[in-house]
Short mmCIF file of C-alpha atoms in Angstrom, two decimals:
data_model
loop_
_atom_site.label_atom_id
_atom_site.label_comp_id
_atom_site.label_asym_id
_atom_site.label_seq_id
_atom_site.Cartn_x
_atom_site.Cartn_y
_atom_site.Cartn_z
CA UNK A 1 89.86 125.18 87.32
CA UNK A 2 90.95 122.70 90.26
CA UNK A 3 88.52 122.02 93.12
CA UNK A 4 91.20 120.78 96.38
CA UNK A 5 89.32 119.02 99.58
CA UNK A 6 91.67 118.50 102.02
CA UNK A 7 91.48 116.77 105.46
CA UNK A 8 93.84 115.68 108.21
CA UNK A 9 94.63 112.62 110.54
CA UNK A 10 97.13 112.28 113.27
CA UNK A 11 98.38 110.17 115.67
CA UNK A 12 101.57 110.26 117.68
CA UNK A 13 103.96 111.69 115.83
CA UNK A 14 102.64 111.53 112.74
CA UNK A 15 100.40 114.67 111.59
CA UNK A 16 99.21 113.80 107.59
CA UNK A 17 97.23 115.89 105.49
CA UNK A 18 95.39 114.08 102.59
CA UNK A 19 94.51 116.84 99.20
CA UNK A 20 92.42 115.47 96.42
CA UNK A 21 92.74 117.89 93.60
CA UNK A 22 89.62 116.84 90.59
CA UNK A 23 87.86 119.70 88.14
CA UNK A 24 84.38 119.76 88.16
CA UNK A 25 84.18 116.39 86.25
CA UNK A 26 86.11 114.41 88.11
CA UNK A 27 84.13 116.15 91.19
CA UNK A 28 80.86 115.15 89.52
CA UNK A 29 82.02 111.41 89.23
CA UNK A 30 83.52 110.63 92.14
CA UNK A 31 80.27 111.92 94.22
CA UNK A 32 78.16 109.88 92.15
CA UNK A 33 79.81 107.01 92.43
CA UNK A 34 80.51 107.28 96.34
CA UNK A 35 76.70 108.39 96.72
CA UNK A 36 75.68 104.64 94.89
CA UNK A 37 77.52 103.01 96.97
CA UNK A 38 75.76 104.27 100.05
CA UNK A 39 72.71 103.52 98.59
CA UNK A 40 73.59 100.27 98.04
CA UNK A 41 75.08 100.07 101.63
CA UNK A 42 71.73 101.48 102.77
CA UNK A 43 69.80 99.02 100.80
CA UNK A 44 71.66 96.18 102.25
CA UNK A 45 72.35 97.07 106.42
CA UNK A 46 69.82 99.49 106.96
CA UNK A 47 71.52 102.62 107.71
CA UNK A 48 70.79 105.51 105.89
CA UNK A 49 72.24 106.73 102.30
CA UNK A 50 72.99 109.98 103.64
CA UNK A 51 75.89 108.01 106.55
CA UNK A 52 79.21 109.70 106.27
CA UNK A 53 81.94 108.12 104.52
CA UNK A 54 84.24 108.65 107.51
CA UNK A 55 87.37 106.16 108.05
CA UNK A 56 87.53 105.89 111.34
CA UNK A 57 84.20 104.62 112.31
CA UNK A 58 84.24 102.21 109.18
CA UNK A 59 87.29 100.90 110.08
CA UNK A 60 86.87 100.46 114.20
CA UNK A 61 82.91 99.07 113.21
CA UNK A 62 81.41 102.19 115.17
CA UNK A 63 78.86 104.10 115.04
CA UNK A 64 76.12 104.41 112.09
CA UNK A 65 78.62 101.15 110.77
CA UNK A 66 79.18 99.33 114.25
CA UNK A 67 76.11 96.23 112.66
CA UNK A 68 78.12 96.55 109.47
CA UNK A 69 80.33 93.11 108.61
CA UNK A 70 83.59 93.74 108.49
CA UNK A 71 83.96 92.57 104.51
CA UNK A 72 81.19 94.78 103.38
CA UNK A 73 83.21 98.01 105.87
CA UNK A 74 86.42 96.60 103.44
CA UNK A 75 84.74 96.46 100.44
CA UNK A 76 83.64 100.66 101.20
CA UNK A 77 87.05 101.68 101.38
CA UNK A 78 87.96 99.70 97.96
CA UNK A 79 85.19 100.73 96.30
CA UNK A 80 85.81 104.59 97.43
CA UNK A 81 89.39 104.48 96.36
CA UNK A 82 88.51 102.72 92.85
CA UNK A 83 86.26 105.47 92.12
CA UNK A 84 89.02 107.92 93.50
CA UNK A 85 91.71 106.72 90.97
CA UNK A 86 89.49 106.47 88.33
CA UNK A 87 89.13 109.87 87.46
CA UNK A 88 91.91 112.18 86.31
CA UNK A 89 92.93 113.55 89.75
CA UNK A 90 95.84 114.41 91.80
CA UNK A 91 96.32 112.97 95.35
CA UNK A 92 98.62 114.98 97.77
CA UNK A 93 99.66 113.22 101.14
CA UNK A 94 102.05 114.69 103.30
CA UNK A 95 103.31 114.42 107.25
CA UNK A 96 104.74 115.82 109.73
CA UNK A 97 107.34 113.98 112.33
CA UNK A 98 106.05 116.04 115.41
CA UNK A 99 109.30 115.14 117.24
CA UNK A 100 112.04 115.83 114.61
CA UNK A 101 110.06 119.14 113.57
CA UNK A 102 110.65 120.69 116.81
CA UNK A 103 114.07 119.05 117.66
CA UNK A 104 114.98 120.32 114.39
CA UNK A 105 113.56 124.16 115.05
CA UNK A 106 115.18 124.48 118.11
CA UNK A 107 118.70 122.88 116.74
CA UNK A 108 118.62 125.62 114.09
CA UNK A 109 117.26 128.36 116.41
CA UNK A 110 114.10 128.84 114.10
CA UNK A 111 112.71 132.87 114.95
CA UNK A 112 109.22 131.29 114.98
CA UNK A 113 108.05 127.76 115.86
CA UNK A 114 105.53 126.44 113.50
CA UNK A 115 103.39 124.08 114.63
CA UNK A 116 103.21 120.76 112.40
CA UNK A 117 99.33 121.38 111.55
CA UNK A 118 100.64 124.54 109.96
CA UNK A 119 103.26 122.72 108.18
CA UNK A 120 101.84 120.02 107.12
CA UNK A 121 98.74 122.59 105.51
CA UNK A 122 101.32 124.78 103.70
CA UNK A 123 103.12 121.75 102.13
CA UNK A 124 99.65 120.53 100.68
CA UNK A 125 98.94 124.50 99.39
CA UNK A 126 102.87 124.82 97.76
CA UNK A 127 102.07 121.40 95.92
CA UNK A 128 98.72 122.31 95.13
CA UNK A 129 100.28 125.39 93.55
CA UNK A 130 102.43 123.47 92.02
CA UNK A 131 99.81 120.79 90.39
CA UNK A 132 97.87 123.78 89.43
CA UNK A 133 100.99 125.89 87.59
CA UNK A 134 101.85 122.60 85.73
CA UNK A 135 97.89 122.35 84.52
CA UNK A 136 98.43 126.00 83.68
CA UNK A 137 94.70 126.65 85.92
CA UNK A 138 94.20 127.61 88.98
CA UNK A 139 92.50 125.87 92.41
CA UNK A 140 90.20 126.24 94.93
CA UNK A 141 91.28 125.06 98.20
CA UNK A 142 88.10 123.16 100.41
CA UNK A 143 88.95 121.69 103.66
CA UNK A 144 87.17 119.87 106.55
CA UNK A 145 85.57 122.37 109.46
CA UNK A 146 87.62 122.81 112.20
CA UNK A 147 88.31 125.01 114.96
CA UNK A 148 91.10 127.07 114.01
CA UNK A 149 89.94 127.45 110.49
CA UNK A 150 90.09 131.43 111.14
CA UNK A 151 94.14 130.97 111.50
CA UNK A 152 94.53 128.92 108.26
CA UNK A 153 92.85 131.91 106.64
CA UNK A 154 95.29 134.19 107.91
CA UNK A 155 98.01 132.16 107.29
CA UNK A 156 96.93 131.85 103.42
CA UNK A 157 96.39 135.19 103.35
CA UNK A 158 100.06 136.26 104.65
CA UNK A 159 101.63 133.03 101.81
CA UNK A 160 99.94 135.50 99.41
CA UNK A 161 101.06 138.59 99.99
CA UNK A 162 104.23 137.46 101.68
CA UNK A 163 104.95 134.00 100.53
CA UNK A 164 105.02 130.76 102.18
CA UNK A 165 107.95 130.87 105.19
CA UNK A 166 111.80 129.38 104.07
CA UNK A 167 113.26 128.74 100.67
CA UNK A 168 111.83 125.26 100.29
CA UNK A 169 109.15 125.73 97.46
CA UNK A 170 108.63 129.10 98.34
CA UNK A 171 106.09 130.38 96.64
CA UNK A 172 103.13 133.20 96.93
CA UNK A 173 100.21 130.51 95.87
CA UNK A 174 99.08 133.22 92.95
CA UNK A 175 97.55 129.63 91.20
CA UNK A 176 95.14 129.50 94.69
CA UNK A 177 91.80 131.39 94.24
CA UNK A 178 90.31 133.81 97.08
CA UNK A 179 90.91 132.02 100.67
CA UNK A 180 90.76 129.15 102.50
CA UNK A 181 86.78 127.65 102.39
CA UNK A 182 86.09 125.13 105.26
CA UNK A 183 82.98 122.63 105.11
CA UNK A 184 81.23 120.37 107.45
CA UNK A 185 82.67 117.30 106.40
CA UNK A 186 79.46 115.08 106.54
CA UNK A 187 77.50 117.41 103.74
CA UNK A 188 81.15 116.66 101.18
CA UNK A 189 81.48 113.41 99.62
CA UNK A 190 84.65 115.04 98.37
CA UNK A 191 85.94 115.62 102.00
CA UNK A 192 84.89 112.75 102.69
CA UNK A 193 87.06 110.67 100.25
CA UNK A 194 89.74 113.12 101.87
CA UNK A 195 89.15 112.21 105.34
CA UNK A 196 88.87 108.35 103.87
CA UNK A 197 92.69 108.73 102.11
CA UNK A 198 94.19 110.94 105.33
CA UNK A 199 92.79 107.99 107.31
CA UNK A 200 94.84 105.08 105.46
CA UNK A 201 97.43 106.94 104.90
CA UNK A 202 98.11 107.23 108.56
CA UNK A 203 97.41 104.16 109.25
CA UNK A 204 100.11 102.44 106.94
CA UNK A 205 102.85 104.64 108.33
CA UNK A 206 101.48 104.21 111.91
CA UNK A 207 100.33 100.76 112.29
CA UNK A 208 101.92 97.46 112.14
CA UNK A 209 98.47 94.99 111.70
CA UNK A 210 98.82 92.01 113.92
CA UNK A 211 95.82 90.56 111.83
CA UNK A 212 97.44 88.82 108.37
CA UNK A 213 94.08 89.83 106.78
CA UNK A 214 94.12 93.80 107.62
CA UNK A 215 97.48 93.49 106.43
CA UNK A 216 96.89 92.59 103.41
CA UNK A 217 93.92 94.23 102.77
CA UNK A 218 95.85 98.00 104.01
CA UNK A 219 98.57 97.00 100.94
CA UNK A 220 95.93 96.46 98.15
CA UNK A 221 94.31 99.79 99.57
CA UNK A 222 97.98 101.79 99.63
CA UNK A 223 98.99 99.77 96.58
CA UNK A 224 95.83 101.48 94.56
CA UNK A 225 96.70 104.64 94.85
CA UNK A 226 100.58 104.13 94.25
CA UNK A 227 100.11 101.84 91.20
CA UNK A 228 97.52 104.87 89.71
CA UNK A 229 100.35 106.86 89.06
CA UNK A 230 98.07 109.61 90.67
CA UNK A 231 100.08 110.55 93.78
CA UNK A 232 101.79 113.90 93.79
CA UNK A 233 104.93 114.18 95.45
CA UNK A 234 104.31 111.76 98.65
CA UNK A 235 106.83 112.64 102.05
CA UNK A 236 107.14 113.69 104.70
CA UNK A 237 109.09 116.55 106.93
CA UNK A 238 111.99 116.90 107.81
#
């Protein structure tokens, strides 16, 4: 069996959904390794082991990281996504072009407008279907808390007994266990290395870095989890 933790980032018109699909191995590893580098962190700056590995503040040196210096804030995000790649795991990304996905509903007179946070989800479920029919297993999806997380259950629940809306990899998820389960983000190292991919993943389709540096540093970051080999079916819609 597949464990999935899945969180978001948007910006503009970009809406991205980051899935990190590990079995309880992979799971084991990867929180290990993220938890010594916070203690190491912790050792070193003074903040506490416990700090959430959340991209944002890392990046934008706020928060619990806002005494951090910036190499050591650079050297967290390489470190997390060595230890991502270096298990046997899949990697989903996917976004939504806010703008073309409605100019595109209302050119084809769509019956119901979907918004892109709905999209986006159900194109991380039909590939986590997908990851988990070519395993032959099946997956449990985990995602970050959020308010609406009642409505992604329903939603999952109707892809189930209905399938998933259109004819592009329609599918009933029958590889995705029980429902949707939703988890405070700071208590999930998992989600957390979720919410750290969703985060550069936006940012490299959303950013041009006036800094040479960040530059480079955001293509060694993208160019670790391309060159893995890990990356499932990377896009976005329509």
């Amino acid at each position: 069996m597949l464990l999935c933790f899945v969180d978001e980032s948007d910006q503009g018109d970009f809406h991205g959904f980051a899935g990190l699909m590990a079995d309880e191995h992979a799971t084991k590893a990867i929180t290990d390794s993220l938890n010594r580098t916070m203690r190491q962190v912790a050792v070193d700056w003074g903040i506490p082991a416990t700090t959430e590995l959340h991209g944002h503040p890392i990046f934008h040196n706020k928060e619990d990281w806002k005494h951090v210096p910036t190499r050591v804030r650079v050297g967290v995000f390489h470190k997390v996504f060595e230890a991502i790649v270096a298990e046997d795991v899949v990697i989903l990304l996917r976004w939504v072009h806010v703008t073309r996905l409605a100019e595109r509903q209302a050119r084809n007179f769509y019956p119901v407008n979907f918004p892109p946070e709905q999209v986006c989800f159900q194109h991380i479920l039909q590939r986590a279907q997908q990851v988990s029919a070519t395993r032959d297993t099946y997956t449990l999806i985990i995602a970050d808390d959020r308010h609406d997380r009642d409505r992604h259950r329903e939603r999952f629940a109707t892809y189930q007994t209905e399938g998933t809306p259109g004819v592009y990899m329609q599918t009933n998820l029958d590889r995705l266990l029980d429902t949707v389960h939703f988890a405070p983000s700071h208590m999930s190292r998992m989600l957390q290395a979720a919410d750290m991919l969703a985060f550069i993943y936006r940012r490299v389709h959303t950013v041009t870095e006036s800094d040479p540096r960040a530059s480079r540093e955001m293509a060694k970051l993208w160019n670790t989890l391309v060159d893995s080999g890990r990356v499932h079916n990377e896009g976005n819609w329509p």
